[in-house]
């Protein structure tokens, strides 16, 4: 993944646990101290960082990935890519429908990248089906954290349920999202 993803993992760990913990995580993972945002790195770098964070923080990978999804939205996307995250005239549902388009717009910036793909099906006013396609394994908790924070960004709250793998059109992962306005 591009360096900015690894750089964001670094940012999350430093913000929440401090520099010394980051140093511990990155030395266990055997990675550099920081990353070049616009340079592609092997996915193994990102997975090693998460693996080392699991050991150092004594937290399950799912929790770390979920927190990273939230952090990506609250501290990276809405800050550095505010125009892409604009809520003007856009709803949570519109934003999700447009995610593939958004990732393809930034292909200019990240020519070698491999973004995910999302298919959205409206089931009712407050319920949608989301199929997540990726060439990568294990990032579902990251997607959940992303969805939760994106919903909040659009003034919504969301509850995510997973549809059993057996019923899925592989290689995607299917989720059902119940959503509605955040309570005042
Ligand atoms: C607005 C700013 C955003 C930027 C600049 C951005 C950029 C990127 C980049 C560079 C990657 C790494 C892919 C690679 O290097 O091969 C990535 C991955 C990913 N992005 Fe985005 N993204 C943004 C927002 C979002 C949002 C809002 C979501 C979902 C709600 C999202 C979902 C994902 C997921 C799930 C991955 C992991 C890759 C995978 O599943 O295979 N991104 N994105």
PDB file of N, CA and C in Angstrom, residues 59-109:
ATOM      1  N   UNK A  59      -3.663  -5.999  22.005  1.00  0.00           N
ATOM      2  CA  UNK A  59      -5.047  -5.834  21.546  1.00  0.00           C
ATOM      3  C   UNK A  59      -5.240  -6.737  20.335  1.00  0.00           C
ATOM      4  N   UNK A  60      -6.476  -7.241  20.112  1.00  0.00           N
ATOM      5  CA  UNK A  60      -6.697  -8.056  18.916  1.00  0.00           C
ATOM      6  C   UNK A  60      -6.573  -7.221  17.638  1.00  0.00           C
ATOM      7  N   UNK A  61      -6.143  -7.851  16.564  1.00  0.00           N
ATOM      8  CA  UNK A  61      -5.970  -7.159  15.278  1.00  0.00           C
ATOM      9  C   UNK A  61      -7.262  -6.454  14.862  1.00  0.00           C
ATOM     10  N   UNK A  62      -8.417  -7.094  15.152  1.00  0.00           N
ATOM     11  CA  UNK A  62      -9.708  -6.510  14.743  1.00  0.00           C
ATOM     12  C   UNK A  62      -9.899  -5.132  15.365  1.00  0.00           C
ATOM     13  N   UNK A  63      -9.518  -5.007  16.649  1.00  0.00           N
ATOM     14  CA  UNK A  63      -9.699  -3.716  17.341  1.00  0.00           C
ATOM     15  C   UNK A  63      -8.787  -2.657  16.743  1.00  0.00           C
ATOM     16  N   UNK A  64      -7.556  -3.059  16.435  1.00  0.00           N
ATOM     17  CA  UNK A  64      -6.592  -2.111  15.889  1.00  0.00           C
ATOM     18  C   UNK A  64      -7.047  -1.658  14.496  1.00  0.00           C
ATOM     19  N   UNK A  65      -7.498  -2.610  13.694  1.00  0.00           N
ATOM     20  CA  UNK A  65      -7.950  -2.267  12.332  1.00  0.00           C
ATOM     21  C   UNK A  65      -9.198  -1.391  12.374  1.00  0.00           C
ATOM     22  N   UNK A  66     -10.102  -1.687  13.298  1.00  0.00           N
ATOM     23  CA  UNK A  66     -11.318  -0.882  13.434  1.00  0.00           C
ATOM     24  C   UNK A  66     -10.945   0.563  13.815  1.00  0.00           C
ATOM     25  N   UNK A  67     -10.058   0.697  14.808  1.00  0.00           N
ATOM     26  CA  UNK A  67      -9.624   2.037  15.240  1.00  0.00           C
ATOM     27  C   UNK A  67      -8.915   2.744  14.093  1.00  0.00           C
ATOM     28  N   UNK A  68      -8.174   1.984  13.301  1.00  0.00           N
ATOM     29  CA  UNK A  68      -7.471   2.586  12.176  1.00  0.00           C
ATOM     30  C   UNK A  68      -8.465   3.099  11.127  1.00  0.00           C
ATOM     31  N   UNK A  69      -9.550   2.371  10.912  1.00  0.00           N
ATOM     32  CA  UNK A  69     -10.592   2.817   9.974  1.00  0.00           C
ATOM     33  C   UNK A  69     -11.190   4.141  10.426  1.00  0.00           C
ATOM     34  N   UNK A  70     -11.473   4.227  11.727  1.00  0.00           N
ATOM     35  CA  UNK A  70     -12.040   5.481  12.249  1.00  0.00           C
ATOM     36  C   UNK A  70     -11.034   6.626  12.113  1.00  0.00           C
ATOM     37  N   UNK A  71      -9.794   6.325  12.454  1.00  0.00           N
ATOM     38  CA  UNK A  71      -8.737   7.341  12.402  1.00  0.00           C
ATOM     39  C   UNK A  71      -8.535   7.834  10.971  1.00  0.00           C
ATOM     40  N   UNK A  72      -8.613   6.899  10.024  1.00  0.00           N
ATOM     41  CA  UNK A  72      -8.417   7.272   8.606  1.00  0.00           C
ATOM     42  C   UNK A  72      -9.419   8.353   8.199  1.00  0.00           C
ATOM     43  N   UNK A  73     -10.657   8.196   8.670  1.00  0.00           N
ATOM     44  CA  UNK A  73     -11.692   9.176   8.314  1.00  0.00           C
ATOM     45  C   UNK A  73     -11.537  10.462   9.126  1.00  0.00           C
ATOM     46  N   UNK A  74     -11.405  10.326  10.457  1.00  0.00           N
ATOM     47  CA  UNK A  74     -11.435  11.532  11.298  1.00  0.00           C
ATOM     48  C   UNK A  74     -10.145  12.355  11.211  1.00  0.00           C
ATOM     49  N   UNK A  75      -9.011  11.688  10.980  1.00  0.00           N
ATOM     50  CA  UNK A  75      -7.739  12.417  11.050  1.00  0.00           C
ATOM     51  C   UNK A  75      -6.992  12.516   9.728  1.00  0.00           C
ATOM     52  N   UNK A  76      -7.365  11.736   8.734  1.00  0.00           N
ATOM     53  CA  UNK A  76      -6.663  11.804   7.447  1.00  0.00           C
ATOM     54  C   UNK A  76      -7.604  12.313   6.352  1.00  0.00           C
ATOM     55  N   UNK A  77      -8.648  11.519   6.056  1.00  0.00           N
ATOM     56  CA  UNK A  77      -9.506  11.854   4.913  1.00  0.00           C
ATOM     57  C   UNK A  77     -10.157  13.230   5.064  1.00  0.00           C
ATOM     58  N   UNK A  78     -10.798  13.469   6.219  1.00  0.00           N
ATOM     59  CA  UNK A  78     -11.527  14.738   6.364  1.00  0.00           C
ATOM     60  C   UNK A  78     -10.584  15.934   6.552  1.00  0.00           C
ATOM     61  N   UNK A  79      -9.330  15.659   6.886  1.00  0.00           N
ATOM     62  CA  UNK A  79      -8.364  16.744   7.079  1.00  0.00           C
ATOM     63  C   UNK A  79      -7.602  17.021   5.778  1.00  0.00           C
ATOM     64  N   UNK A  80      -6.985  15.974   5.216  1.00  0.00           N
ATOM     65  CA  UNK A  80      -6.128  16.179   4.035  1.00  0.00           C
ATOM     66  C   UNK A  80      -6.898  16.081   2.719  1.00  0.00           C
ATOM     67  N   UNK A  81      -8.084  15.490   2.741  1.00  0.00           N
ATOM     68  CA  UNK A  81      -8.859  15.322   1.501  1.00  0.00           C
ATOM     69  C   UNK A  81     -10.280  15.834   1.718  1.00  0.00           C
ATOM     70  N   UNK A  82     -10.342  17.037   2.337  1.00  0.00           N
ATOM     71  CA  UNK A  82     -11.640  17.593   2.731  1.00  0.00           C
ATOM     72  C   UNK A  82     -12.590  17.731   1.541  1.00  0.00           C
ATOM     73  N   UNK A  83     -12.045  18.075   0.370  1.00  0.00           N
ATOM     74  CA  UNK A  83     -12.913  18.254  -0.799  1.00  0.00           C
ATOM     75  C   UNK A  83     -13.598  16.934  -1.181  1.00  0.00           C
ATOM     76  N   UNK A  84     -12.865  15.819  -1.052  1.00  0.00           N
ATOM     77  CA  UNK A  84     -13.454  14.514  -1.394  1.00  0.00           C
ATOM     78  C   UNK A  84     -14.484  14.068  -0.356  1.00  0.00           C
ATOM     79  N   UNK A  85     -14.363  14.626   0.842  1.00  0.00           N
ATOM     80  CA  UNK A  85     -15.224  14.198   1.943  1.00  0.00           C
ATOM     81  C   UNK A  85     -16.344  15.211   2.208  1.00  0.00           C
ATOM     82  N   UNK A  86     -16.499  16.168   1.296  1.00  0.00           N
ATOM     83  CA  UNK A  86     -17.492  17.221   1.527  1.00  0.00           C
ATOM     84  C   UNK A  86     -18.896  16.636   1.727  1.00  0.00           C
ATOM     85  N   UNK A  87     -19.599  17.199   2.688  1.00  0.00           N
ATOM     86  CA  UNK A  87     -20.963  16.726   2.956  1.00  0.00           C
ATOM     87  C   UNK A  87     -21.997  17.605   2.239  1.00  0.00           C
ATOM     88  N   UNK A  88     -21.509  18.637   1.516  1.00  0.00           N
ATOM     89  CA  UNK A  88     -22.435  19.547   0.834  1.00  0.00           C
ATOM     90  C   UNK A  88     -23.290  18.790  -0.182  1.00  0.00           C
ATOM     91  N   UNK A  89     -24.573  18.802   0.042  1.00  0.00           N
ATOM     92  CA  UNK A  89     -25.502  18.178  -0.902  1.00  0.00           C
ATOM     93  C   UNK A  89     -25.306  16.674  -1.065  1.00  0.00           C
ATOM     94  N   UNK A  90     -24.577  16.064  -0.147  1.00  0.00           N
ATOM     95  CA  UNK A  90     -24.318  14.625  -0.267  1.00  0.00           C
ATOM     96  C   UNK A  90     -24.786  13.920   0.998  1.00  0.00           C
ATOM     97  N   UNK A  91     -25.450  12.797   0.829  1.00  0.00           N
ATOM     98  CA  UNK A  91     -25.866  12.018   2.001  1.00  0.00           C
ATOM     99  C   UNK A  91     -24.897  10.863   2.209  1.00  0.00           C
ATOM    100  N   UNK A  92     -25.032  10.195   3.328  1.00  0.00           N
ATOM    101  CA  UNK A  92     -24.229   9.005   3.626  1.00  0.00           C
ATOM    102  C   UNK A  92     -24.387   7.988   2.478  1.00  0.00           C
ATOM    103  N   UNK A  93     -25.629   7.777   2.070  1.00  0.00           N
ATOM    104  CA  UNK A  93     -25.890   6.814   0.996  1.00  0.00           C
ATOM    105  C   UNK A  93     -25.225   7.228  -0.320  1.00  0.00           C
ATOM    106  N   UNK A  94     -25.380   8.506  -0.698  1.00  0.00           N
ATOM    107  CA  UNK A  94     -24.738   9.002  -1.940  1.00  0.00           C
ATOM    108  C   UNK A  94     -23.230   8.802  -1.863  1.00  0.00           C
ATOM    109  N   UNK A  95     -22.674   9.111  -0.695  1.00  0.00           N
ATOM    110  CA  UNK A  95     -21.223   9.011  -0.537  1.00  0.00           C
ATOM    111  C   UNK A  95     -20.769   7.557  -0.762  1.00  0.00           C
ATOM    112  N   UNK A  96     -21.491   6.616  -0.169  1.00  0.00           N
ATOM    113  CA  UNK A  96     -21.103   5.203  -0.335  1.00  0.00           C
ATOM    114  C   UNK A  96     -21.219   4.776  -1.792  1.00  0.00           C
ATOM    115  N   UNK A  97     -22.288   5.245  -2.452  1.00  0.00           N
ATOM    116  CA  UNK A  97     -22.477   4.885  -3.868  1.00  0.00           C
ATOM    117  C   UNK A  97     -21.345   5.426  -4.733  1.00  0.00           C
ATOM    118  N   UNK A  98     -20.756   6.531  -4.262  1.00  0.00           N
ATOM    119  CA  UNK A  98     -19.735   7.228  -5.051  1.00  0.00           C
ATOM    120  C   UNK A  98     -18.293   6.823  -4.695  1.00  0.00           C
ATOM    121  N   UNK A  99     -18.160   5.896  -3.732  1.00  0.00           N
ATOM    122  CA  UNK A  99     -16.802   5.561  -3.234  1.00  0.00           C
ATOM    123  C   UNK A  99     -15.851   5.062  -4.321  1.00  0.00           C
ATOM    124  N   UNK A 100     -16.369   4.229  -5.232  1.00  0.00           N
ATOM    125  CA  UNK A 100     -15.481   3.712  -6.292  1.00  0.00           C
ATOM    126  C   UNK A 100     -15.014   4.855  -7.179  1.00  0.00           C
ATOM    127  N   UNK A 101     -15.937   5.752  -7.465  1.00  0.00           N
ATOM    128  CA  UNK A 101     -15.612   6.903  -8.298  1.00  0.00           C
ATOM    129  C   UNK A 101     -14.557   7.759  -7.592  1.00  0.00           C
ATOM    130  N   UNK A 102     -14.760   7.942  -6.287  1.00  0.00           N
ATOM    131  CA  UNK A 102     -13.794   8.729  -5.518  1.00  0.00           C
ATOM    132  C   UNK A 102     -12.411   8.094  -5.573  1.00  0.00           C
ATOM    133  N   UNK A 103     -12.329   6.780  -5.341  1.00  0.00           N
ATOM    134  CA  UNK A 103     -11.019   6.123  -5.413  1.00  0.00           C
ATOM    135  C   UNK A 103     -10.446   6.198  -6.831  1.00  0.00           C
ATOM    136  N   UNK A 104     -11.315   6.140  -7.849  1.00  0.00           N
ATOM    137  CA  UNK A 104     -10.723   6.202  -9.197  1.00  0.00           C
ATOM    138  C   UNK A 104     -10.266   7.620  -9.548  1.00  0.00           C
ATOM    139  N   UNK A 105     -10.924   8.636  -8.986  1.00  0.00           N
ATOM    140  CA  UNK A 105     -10.446  10.017  -9.211  1.00  0.00           C
ATOM    141  C   UNK A 105      -9.028  10.217  -8.706  1.00  0.00           C
ATOM    142  N   UNK A 106      -8.687   9.540  -7.588  1.00  0.00           N
ATOM    143  CA  UNK A 106      -7.351   9.777  -7.028  1.00  0.00           C
ATOM    144  C   UNK A 106      -6.299   8.817  -7.589  1.00  0.00           C
ATOM    145  N   UNK A 107      -6.693   8.063  -8.591  1.00  0.00           N
ATOM    146  CA  UNK A 107      -5.737   7.171  -9.286  1.00  0.00           C
ATOM    147  C   UNK A 107      -4.589   7.994  -9.900  1.00  0.00           C
ATOM    148  N   UNK A 108      -4.878   9.238 -10.209  1.00  0.00           N
ATOM    149  CA  UNK A 108      -3.845  10.130 -10.743  1.00  0.00           C
ATOM    150  C   UNK A 108      -2.718  10.308  -9.712  1.00  0.00           C
ATOM    151  N   UNK A 109      -3.133  10.444  -8.449  1.00  0.00           N
ATOM    152  CA  UNK A 109      -2.160  10.641  -7.379  1.00  0.00           C
ATOM    153  C   UNK A 109      -1.455   9.340  -6.999  1.00  0.00           C
TER     154      UNK A 109
END
